[in-house]
């Protein structure tokens, strides 16, 4: 036998033939070559006063695309009813940041290609089917990621305790979202997954997320507080013209304006971005969940871009300069998400003096008072003299029985009083307080039927 046929190499102390070594190297290269990045972005609201959610979603889409993720790997879900709404002073455009008169804004809607549109089509079932790769006549485009790929998910919308809203259909409950993420892990649909969530009480959505799933999640707020919009009236102007609604959400704008910087995209880690966003999101308390210690040291471009996309940025862009004026404006123009429609309508009336705008403001105030009265009645029927505390306390659910009570109470209130809206989601906290107090879902159901006659 020829010497070269018997030639062996040592790799880490183990004898490996030349052919075996070649096969190992080829397999390693193939694994790197076929690893890919995917993104799912969803704006879960509709209507012009939720302008910021679709602006956030399109901005996130632009970041993924600019940093090298193929558009075929980005699934964007949004009602797409804002850019061409008659109230939009810039038809066919969306802006996520204000500019002074004479300075055109950055239109994040241009080139923002939604995979799913129409408020009547986008619901929690479709979202979960997309995540789990379950194709159907309705879910025509779904995640097709594999165990070698990284997945980034970004949700922006309204929420409540253990629930987030969708443009259509049922609320998405925390237990169902976590179950879907677990199913993705079981089906080997990702190597690592990062989830950024913008919603009130968003911290409550991941409290049941187990470790060991290779998931890292961050939220705009903890389990007991609202998230906040920013660049709100009267600081909602683009090229000197008022939009009439908040342009962005504080947590979302903070992470995206950070990711817009080429230097940060090249080297910043998930943990560094989280710390920066936490520092700049001064109106709520951002939280992180999942395999934090394992994944937070990874670079953000592992999820919000690709190596080749970041390499192109490194060689073609100039580092962004700090904009201290904009940083200050984000804080001073911030408004509690539950009050944005009220504040926007108030400023529209001040700007125009129009009787129609006055009536819109009156209708908004009336709606809010009626909703508050219904939940106050539910609290009074179930807890008597403790009703006021049930309306104002902020409980954090802990046990499985408390969560079961809460989710069943949500369903009972919907059955008796109708669907939650952007404002009434605030009172999901009242239901959480009642369950924490020991009131049963059946008692809450009976009270809701009386309160909502």
Coordinates of C-alpha atoms in Angstrom, one line a residue:
X1 CA 0.0 0.0 0.0
X2 CA 1.4 3.4 -0.9
X3 CA 2.5 5.6 2.0
X4 CA 0.1 8.4 0.9
X5 CA -2.8 5.9 1.1
X6 CA -1.8 5.3 4.8
X7 CA -1.2 9.0 5.5
X8 CA -2.9 10.2 8.6
X9 CA -3.3 13.5 10.3
X10 CA -3.9 14.2 14.0
X11 CA -6.8 16.5 14.8
X12 CA -7.0 17.5 18.5
X13 CA -5.2 14.3 19.5
X14 CA -7.3 11.9 17.4
X15 CA -6.0 10.3 14.3
X16 CA -8.1 11.3 11.2
X17 CA -7.5 10.3 7.6
X18 CA -7.1 13.0 5.0
X19 CA -10.5 12.1 3.5
X20 CA -12.1 12.2 6.9
X21 CA -10.5 15.6 7.6
X22 CA -11.8 16.9 4.2
X23 CA -15.3 15.7 5.0
X24 CA -15.2 17.4 8.4
X25 CA -14.1 20.7 6.9
X26 CA -16.7 20.5 4.1
X27 CA -19.4 19.8 6.6
X28 CA -18.4 22.8 8.7
X29 CA -18.4 25.1 5.7
X30 CA -21.8 23.7 4.6
X31 CA -23.2 24.4 8.0
X32 CA -22.0 28.0 7.9
X33 CA -23.1 28.5 4.3
X34 CA -26.6 27.3 4.9
X35 CA -27.2 29.1 8.2
X36 CA -29.7 31.9 7.5
X37 CA -31.6 34.7 9.3
X38 CA -35.3 35.1 9.3
X39 CA -37.6 37.9 10.8
X40 CA -41.3 38.0 11.6
X41 CA -42.6 41.5 12.3
X42 CA -46.2 42.3 13.3
X43 CA -48.1 45.4 14.0
X44 CA -51.1 44.1 15.9
X45 CA -53.4 47.2 15.7
X46 CA -55.3 49.2 13.1
X47 CA -56.6 52.7 12.7
X48 CA -54.9 56.1 12.3
X49 CA -54.5 56.8 16.0
X50 CA -52.3 53.7 16.1
X51 CA -50.1 55.2 13.4
X52 CA -47.0 54.5 15.5
X53 CA -47.3 50.7 15.4
X54 CA -47.2 50.5 11.6
X55 CA -44.4 53.1 11.5
X56 CA -42.5 51.0 14.0
X57 CA -43.1 47.8 12.0
X58 CA -41.9 49.4 8.7
X59 CA -38.8 50.9 10.4
X60 CA -38.0 47.4 11.8
X61 CA -38.4 46.0 8.3
X62 CA -36.1 48.5 6.8
X63 CA -33.4 47.7 9.4
X64 CA -33.6 44.0 8.6
X65 CA -33.4 44.6 4.9
X66 CA -30.6 47.2 5.1
X67 CA -28.5 44.8 7.1
X68 CA -28.7 42.0 4.6
X69 CA -31.7 39.8 5.5
X70 CA -33.4 38.9 2.2
X71 CA -36.9 40.2 1.8
X72 CA -38.0 36.6 1.1
X73 CA -36.9 35.9 4.7
X74 CA -38.9 38.7 6.3
X75 CA -42.6 38.2 7.0
X76 CA -44.4 41.5 7.8
X77 CA -47.9 41.5 9.1
X78 CA -49.9 44.7 9.4
X79 CA -53.4 46.1 8.6
X80 CA -51.7 48.6 6.3
X81 CA -54.6 51.1 6.7
X82 CA -52.6 54.1 8.0
X83 CA -50.3 55.3 5.2
X84 CA -53.3 56.0 2.9
X85 CA -55.8 57.0 5.6
X86 CA -57.5 60.3 4.7
X87 CA -56.2 61.7 8.0
X88 CA -52.5 61.2 6.9
X89 CA -51.1 64.6 5.9
X90 CA -48.4 62.7 3.8
X91 CA -50.5 60.2 1.8
X92 CA -48.6 57.0 1.1
X93 CA -45.9 57.7 3.6
X94 CA -45.0 56.8 7.2
X95 CA -42.5 58.5 9.5
X96 CA -41.0 57.2 12.7
X97 CA -39.2 60.3 13.7
X98 CA -40.1 64.1 13.6
X99 CA -38.1 66.7 11.6
X100 CA -38.0 70.5 11.6
X101 CA -39.7 72.6 8.9
X102 CA -37.6 72.4 5.7
X103 CA -36.2 69.0 6.6
X104 CA -37.9 66.1 4.9
X105 CA -38.4 63.1 7.1
X106 CA -37.3 59.5 6.4
X107 CA -40.3 57.7 4.8
X108 CA -40.1 54.2 6.4
X109 CA -43.1 53.1 4.3
X110 CA -41.2 53.3 1.0
X111 CA -40.2 49.7 0.1
X112 CA -41.9 48.3 3.2
X113 CA -43.4 45.1 1.7
X114 CA -46.1 43.6 3.9
X115 CA -46.7 39.9 3.5
X116 CA -50.1 40.0 5.1
X117 CA -52.4 43.1 5.0
X118 CA -56.0 43.9 6.0
X119 CA -57.2 44.3 9.6
X120 CA -59.9 41.6 8.9
X121 CA -57.3 39.0 8.0
X122 CA -54.6 39.3 10.7
X123 CA -55.4 37.5 14.0
X124 CA -53.7 35.5 16.6
X125 CA -54.2 32.1 14.8
X126 CA -52.6 33.4 11.7
X127 CA -49.7 34.8 13.6
X128 CA -49.1 31.5 15.5
X129 CA -49.4 29.5 12.3
X130 CA -46.8 31.7 10.6
X131 CA -44.4 31.2 13.5
X132 CA -44.9 27.5 13.6
X133 CA -44.6 27.0 9.8
X134 CA -48.2 25.8 9.4
X135 CA -49.2 26.6 5.8
X136 CA -52.8 26.8 4.9
X137 CA -55.1 28.6 2.5
X138 CA -55.0 31.6 4.9
X139 CA -51.3 31.2 6.0
X140 CA -49.8 31.3 2.5
X141 CA -46.4 32.4 3.7
X142 CA -44.9 31.0 6.9
X143 CA -41.5 30.6 8.6
X144 CA -39.4 28.1 6.8
X145 CA -36.4 28.3 9.1
X146 CA -34.4 25.3 10.2
X147 CA -32.3 24.2 13.2
X148 CA -29.3 26.1 11.8
X149 CA -31.0 29.4 11.4
X150 CA -31.6 32.4 13.7
X151 CA -35.0 34.0 14.0
X152 CA -36.0 37.5 15.1
X153 CA -39.6 38.3 16.1
X154 CA -40.8 41.8 16.7
X155 CA -44.4 42.5 18.0
X156 CA -45.8 46.1 18.4
X157 CA -49.3 46.8 19.6
X158 CA -51.6 47.2 22.6
X159 CA -51.6 44.6 25.4
X160 CA -52.8 43.8 28.9
X161 CA -52.0 41.4 31.7
X162 CA -51.1 38.1 30.0
X163 CA -52.7 39.2 26.7
X164 CA -51.8 41.1 23.5
X165 CA -54.2 42.4 20.9
X166 CA -54.6 41.7 17.2
X167 CA -56.3 43.6 14.4
X168 CA -59.0 40.9 14.2
X169 CA -60.3 38.1 16.3
X170 CA -59.3 36.8 19.7
X171 CA -56.7 38.2 22.0
X172 CA -53.4 36.3 22.1
X173 CA -52.8 34.9 25.6
X174 CA -49.4 34.4 27.1
X175 CA -49.8 30.7 27.5
X176 CA -50.6 30.2 23.8
X177 CA -47.6 32.3 22.8
X178 CA -45.3 30.4 25.0
X179 CA -46.8 27.1 23.7
X180 CA -46.1 28.2 20.2
X181 CA -42.5 29.0 21.0
X182 CA -42.0 25.7 22.6
X183 CA -43.5 24.0 19.6
X184 CA -41.0 25.9 17.4
X185 CA -38.2 24.6 19.5
X186 CA -39.5 21.0 19.4
X187 CA -39.8 21.2 15.6
X188 CA -36.2 22.5 15.3
X189 CA -37.3 25.7 13.6
X190 CA -34.3 27.8 14.8
X191 CA -30.9 27.7 16.3
X192 CA -31.4 30.8 18.4
X193 CA -34.5 33.1 18.6
X194 CA -34.8 36.7 19.8
X195 CA -38.2 38.3 20.5
X196 CA -38.6 42.1 21.0
X197 CA -42.2 43.0 22.3
X198 CA -43.7 46.4 22.5
X199 CA -47.0 46.4 24.5
X200 CA -48.4 47.4 27.8
X201 CA -47.8 44.8 30.5
X202 CA -45.6 43.0 28.0
X203 CA -43.5 41.6 30.8
X204 CA -46.4 39.4 31.7
X205 CA -46.3 37.6 28.3
X206 CA -43.0 35.8 29.0
X207 CA -43.3 35.0 32.7
X208 CA -44.1 31.4 31.8
X209 CA -41.2 31.0 29.3
X210 CA -39.0 28.2 30.4
X211 CA -35.2 28.3 30.0
X212 CA -33.4 25.9 27.7
X213 CA -35.3 26.9 24.5
X214 CA -32.5 29.1 23.2
X215 CA -34.8 32.1 23.3
X216 CA -33.9 35.6 24.4
X217 CA -36.9 38.0 24.8
X218 CA -37.1 41.7 25.9
X219 CA -40.2 43.8 26.6
X220 CA -41.1 47.4 26.7
X221 CA -42.7 47.2 30.1
X222 CA -42.9 45.0 33.1
X223 CA -46.0 42.9 34.0
X224 CA -47.8 45.8 35.8
X225 CA -47.4 49.0 33.8
X226 CA -48.1 50.7 30.5
X227 CA -45.7 51.1 27.7
X228 CA -45.4 54.6 26.2
X229 CA -45.6 56.2 22.8
X230 CA -43.2 59.0 21.8
X231 CA -42.9 61.8 19.3
X232 CA -46.5 62.6 20.2
X233 CA -48.6 65.8 19.7
X234 CA -47.6 68.6 19.6
X235 CA -44.1 67.2 18.8
X236 CA -45.4 64.9 16.0
X237 CA -44.3 67.2 13.2
X238 CA -42.5 66.1 10.0
X239 CA -41.1 68.9 7.8
X240 CA -43.0 71.2 10.1
X241 CA -46.4 69.5 9.5
X242 CA -48.3 67.8 12.3
X243 CA -49.1 64.1 11.7
X244 CA -51.9 64.0 14.3
X245 CA -50.7 60.9 16.1
X246 CA -47.6 59.6 17.9
X247 CA -44.9 58.7 15.4
X248 CA -43.4 55.8 17.4
X249 CA -43.2 53.9 20.7
X250 CA -40.5 54.7 23.2
X251 CA -39.0 51.2 23.6
X252 CA -39.2 50.5 19.9
X253 CA -37.8 53.8 18.8
X254 CA -34.9 53.4 21.2
X255 CA -33.8 50.0 19.9
X256 CA -34.3 50.9 16.3
X257 CA -32.5 54.2 16.4
X258 CA -29.7 52.4 18.0
X259 CA -29.7 49.7 15.4
X260 CA -29.7 52.3 12.7
X261 CA -26.2 53.2 13.6
X262 CA -23.7 51.2 11.6
X263 CA -21.1 51.1 14.3
X264 CA -23.7 49.5 16.8
X265 CA -24.9 47.0 14.2
X266 CA -21.3 45.9 13.7
X267 CA -20.3 45.2 17.3
X268 CA -23.1 45.8 19.8
X269 CA -24.4 42.8 21.8
X270 CA -28.0 42.0 22.7
X271 CA -27.2 42.8 26.3
X272 CA -25.5 46.1 25.5
X273 CA -28.5 47.1 23.4
X274 CA -30.9 46.1 26.2
X275 CA -29.0 48.2 28.7
X276 CA -29.1 51.2 26.4
X277 CA -32.8 50.8 25.7
X278 CA -33.5 50.3 29.4
X279 CA -31.7 53.5 30.2
X280 CA -33.5 55.5 27.5
X281 CA -36.9 54.0 28.1
X282 CA -37.5 56.2 31.2
X283 CA -41.3 55.8 31.4
X284 CA -41.5 52.1 31.9
X285 CA -39.3 49.2 33.1
X286 CA -37.9 47.0 30.3
X287 CA -37.4 43.4 31.1
X288 CA -35.5 40.4 29.6
X289 CA -36.5 36.7 29.7
X290 CA -35.4 33.3 28.6
X291 CA -31.8 32.1 28.2
X292 CA -30.3 35.5 29.1
X293 CA -26.9 34.5 30.3
X294 CA -26.4 32.2 27.3
X295 CA -27.5 34.4 24.5
X296 CA -27.2 38.1 25.6
X297 CA -23.5 38.2 24.7
X298 CA -24.3 37.6 21.0
X299 CA -24.1 40.5 18.6
X300 CA -27.3 42.1 17.5
X301 CA -26.4 41.5 13.8
X302 CA -26.8 37.8 14.4
X303 CA -30.5 38.5 14.4
X304 CA -31.1 41.9 12.9
X305 CA -28.9 41.4 9.9
X306 CA -26.3 39.1 8.3
X307 CA -22.5 39.0 8.3
X308 CA -22.3 40.0 4.7
X309 CA -24.8 42.9 5.2
X310 CA -22.9 44.2 8.2
X311 CA -19.6 43.9 6.2
X312 CA -21.1 46.1 3.5
X313 CA -22.1 48.6 6.1
X314 CA -18.6 48.6 7.6
X315 CA -17.1 49.5 4.3
X316 CA -19.6 52.0 3.0
X317 CA -21.0 54.1 5.9
X318 CA -19.9 56.9 8.1
X319 CA -20.7 56.5 11.9
X320 CA -23.8 58.4 12.9
X321 CA -23.4 61.5 15.1
X322 CA -25.2 61.7 18.4
X323 CA -28.5 63.7 18.2
X324 CA -29.0 65.0 21.8
X325 CA -32.0 67.2 20.8
X326 CA -33.8 64.1 19.5
X327 CA -32.9 62.1 22.6
X328 CA -34.4 64.8 24.8
X329 CA -37.5 65.0 22.6
X330 CA -38.2 61.3 22.9
X331 CA -38.7 61.8 26.6
X332 CA -40.6 65.1 26.7
X333 CA -43.0 64.0 24.0
X334 CA -43.8 60.6 25.5
X335 CA -47.4 59.7 26.3
X336 CA -48.9 56.6 28.1
X337 CA -50.1 54.3 25.3
X338 CA -53.6 54.2 26.8
X339 CA -53.9 58.0 26.5
X340 CA -52.5 58.6 23.0
X341 CA -55.9 58.7 21.3
X342 CA -57.2 61.2 23.9
X343 CA -54.1 63.4 23.7
X344 CA -54.0 63.3 19.9
X345 CA -57.7 64.3 19.6
X346 CA -57.3 67.0 22.2
X347 CA -54.4 68.6 20.2
X348 CA -56.3 68.2 16.9
X349 CA -59.2 70.2 18.4
X350 CA -56.8 72.9 19.7
X351 CA -55.2 73.2 16.3
X352 CA -58.4 73.4 14.3
X353 CA -61.2 74.6 16.7
X354 CA -63.4 72.5 14.4
X355 CA -66.7 71.4 15.9
X356 CA -66.2 67.9 14.4
X357 CA -62.9 67.5 16.2
X358 CA -64.6 68.7 19.4
X359 CA -67.2 66.0 19.1
X360 CA -64.5 63.4 18.5
X361 CA -62.8 64.5 21.7
X362 CA -66.1 64.4 23.6
X363 CA -66.8 60.9 22.2
X364 CA -63.4 59.7 23.3
X365 CA -63.9 61.0 26.9
X366 CA -67.4 59.5 27.1
X367 CA -66.2 56.1 25.9
X368 CA -63.5 56.1 28.5
X369 CA -65.8 57.0 31.3
X370 CA -68.3 54.3 30.3
X371 CA -65.7 51.6 30.2
X372 CA -64.3 52.6 33.6
X373 CA -67.8 52.6 35.1
X374 CA -68.4 49.0 33.9
X375 CA -65.2 47.7 35.4
X376 CA -65.8 49.6 38.6
X377 CA -69.2 47.9 38.8
X378 CA -67.7 44.5 38.3
X379 CA -65.2 45.3 41.1
X380 CA -68.0 46.5 43.4
X381 CA -70.2 43.5 42.8
X382 CA -67.4 41.1 43.6
X383 CA -65.5 42.8 46.4
X384 CA -67.8 45.5 47.8
X385 CA -65.8 48.0 49.8
X386 CA -62.5 46.9 48.3
X387 CA -63.6 47.9 44.8
X388 CA -61.5 51.0 44.6
X389 CA -58.4 49.0 45.5
X390 CA -59.2 46.5 42.7
X391 CA -59.3 49.4 40.2
X392 CA -56.0 51.0 41.3
X393 CA -53.7 48.2 42.5
X394 CA -51.2 46.5 40.3
X395 CA -51.0 42.8 41.1
X396 CA -48.6 40.3 39.6
X397 CA -50.0 36.9 39.0
X398 CA -47.8 34.0 40.1
X399 CA -49.6 30.6 40.4
X400 CA -51.2 28.5 37.6
X401 CA -54.6 28.9 39.3
X402 CA -54.3 32.7 39.3
X403 CA -53.5 32.7 35.6
X404 CA -56.3 30.3 34.8
X405 CA -58.7 32.5 36.7
X406 CA -57.4 35.6 34.8
X407 CA -57.6 34.2 31.3
X408 CA -61.1 32.7 32.0
X409 CA -62.2 36.1 33.4
X410 CA -61.0 37.8 30.2
X411 CA -63.1 35.4 28.1
X412 CA -66.1 36.0 30.4
X413 CA -65.9 39.8 30.2
X414 CA -65.7 39.6 26.4
X415 CA -68.7 37.4 26.3
X416 CA -70.7 39.7 28.5
X417 CA -69.4 43.2 27.6
X418 CA -67.9 42.8 24.1
X419 CA -64.3 42.9 22.9
X420 CA -61.6 44.9 24.6
X421 CA -60.5 48.0 22.8
X422 CA -57.2 49.9 23.0
X423 CA -58.3 51.7 26.2
X424 CA -60.3 48.9 28.0
X425 CA -57.3 46.6 27.9
X426 CA -56.1 48.8 30.8
X427 CA -58.7 47.1 33.0
X428 CA -57.3 43.6 32.5
X429 CA -55.3 44.7 35.5
X430 CA -58.6 45.0 37.5
X431 CA -59.4 41.4 36.6
X432 CA -55.9 40.3 37.6
X433 CA -56.4 42.0 41.0
X434 CA -59.7 40.2 41.5
X435 CA -58.2 36.8 40.8
X436 CA -55.3 37.6 43.1
X437 CA -57.8 38.5 45.7
X438 CA -59.4 35.1 45.4
X439 CA -62.5 36.1 43.4
X440 CA -63.3 33.2 41.0
X441 CA -63.8 33.5 37.2
X442 CA -67.4 32.4 37.6
X443 CA -68.0 35.3 40.1
X444 CA -66.4 37.7 37.7
X445 CA -68.6 36.4 34.8
X446 CA -71.7 36.9 36.8
X447 CA -70.7 40.4 37.8
X448 CA -69.8 41.2 34.2
X449 CA -73.3 40.1 33.0
X450 CA -74.9 42.5 35.5
X451 CA -72.5 45.4 34.8
X452 CA -72.9 45.2 31.0
X453 CA -76.7 44.7 30.7

